[in-house]
C-alpha angles and dihedrals in degrees: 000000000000090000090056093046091046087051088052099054097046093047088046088058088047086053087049097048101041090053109113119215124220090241082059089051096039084046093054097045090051091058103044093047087046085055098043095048085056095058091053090054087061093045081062094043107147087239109079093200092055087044096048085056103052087045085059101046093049094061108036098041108018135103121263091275101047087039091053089049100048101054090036083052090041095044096049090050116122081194105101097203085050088049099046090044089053092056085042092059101038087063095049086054094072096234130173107248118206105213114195122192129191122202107236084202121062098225105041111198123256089259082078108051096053091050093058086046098042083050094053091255139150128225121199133214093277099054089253106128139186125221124187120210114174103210104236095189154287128299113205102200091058090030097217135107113267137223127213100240098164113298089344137086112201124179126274115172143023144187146214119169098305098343121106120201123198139197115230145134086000102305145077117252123200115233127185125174123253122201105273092059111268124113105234127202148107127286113191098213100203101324084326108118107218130186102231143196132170104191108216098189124108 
């Protein structure tokens, strides 16, 4: 009995320690937002050199939030070498692109449909469908960024300037980014024309 109410007491005061005050957690967010206003100070350094490589190491290295703030810097840019640095870096990154395709005839052929199987997709009920691919790497004699399929390692994406070009269904679409953050274009699925996006935000 003395051993029970000892236990209790002890785990009582944990319960107290451990407990966190508004002014902790006011204390904490202060000082993350003070942090992460400073890194976007230097995403708009004057020198753009100083400025390209905090955007890349942000994303390719940082935590969720500065990771967040830089590609949302980076994809809001008007500037065309920050944008295309900020595509750059979100593929070296390594990340898991969502691809979503959406059939441009109302009755895709069965070729489709076992593509999207045979890539562990889904297809909804109206024919639109979502593939992921988790970049592995980039392979510098192809020059493109590579998928695991097995033992091997095929390309996956490409890029020229601002244009994104991506592998799939036995083609190469054409992807450029809009202004809310996806990269838009047309991927022919074997001989099926889709309307296509792969959001990059996060």
């Amino acid at each position: 009995m003395r051993l029970m109410v000892a236990l209790i007491v002890v785990l009582a005061a944990s319960a107290v320690a451990a407990q966190v005050s508004l002014d902790d957690a006011d204390e904490v967010m202060d000082a993350r937002s003070k942090e992460l206003r400073a890194f976007q100070d230097r995403l708009n350094d004057a020198d753009p050199d100083r400025a390209l490589a905090v955007l890349k190491l942000l994303i390719v290295k940082g935590d969720p939030d500065q990771r967040r703030l830089a590609i949302r810097h980076g994809l809001q840019s008007t500037d065309s070498a920050i944008r295309a640095t900020t595509l750059r870096a979100i593929l070296d990154s390594k990340p898991t692109l969502v691809l979503t395709f959406v059939p441009v005839s109302e009755e895709p052929d069965t070729y489709y449909f076992r593509t999207i199987k045979q890539s562990a997709g889904v297809v909804k009920d109206d024919k639109s469908s979502e593939v992921l691919r988790k970049i592995s790497g980039f392979d510098e004699k192809e020059q493109c960024w590579t998928y695991t399929h097995g033992v091997y390692a095929p390309c996956l994406a490409r890029m020229r300037g601002e244009v994104v070009n991506i592998n799939f269904g036995g083609s190469w679409g054409n992807y450029t980014l809009d202004n809310s953050g996806k990269l838009i274009g047309q991927q022919a699925i074997n001989d099926n024309l889709t309307n296509a996006t792969i959001d990059l935000n996060e």
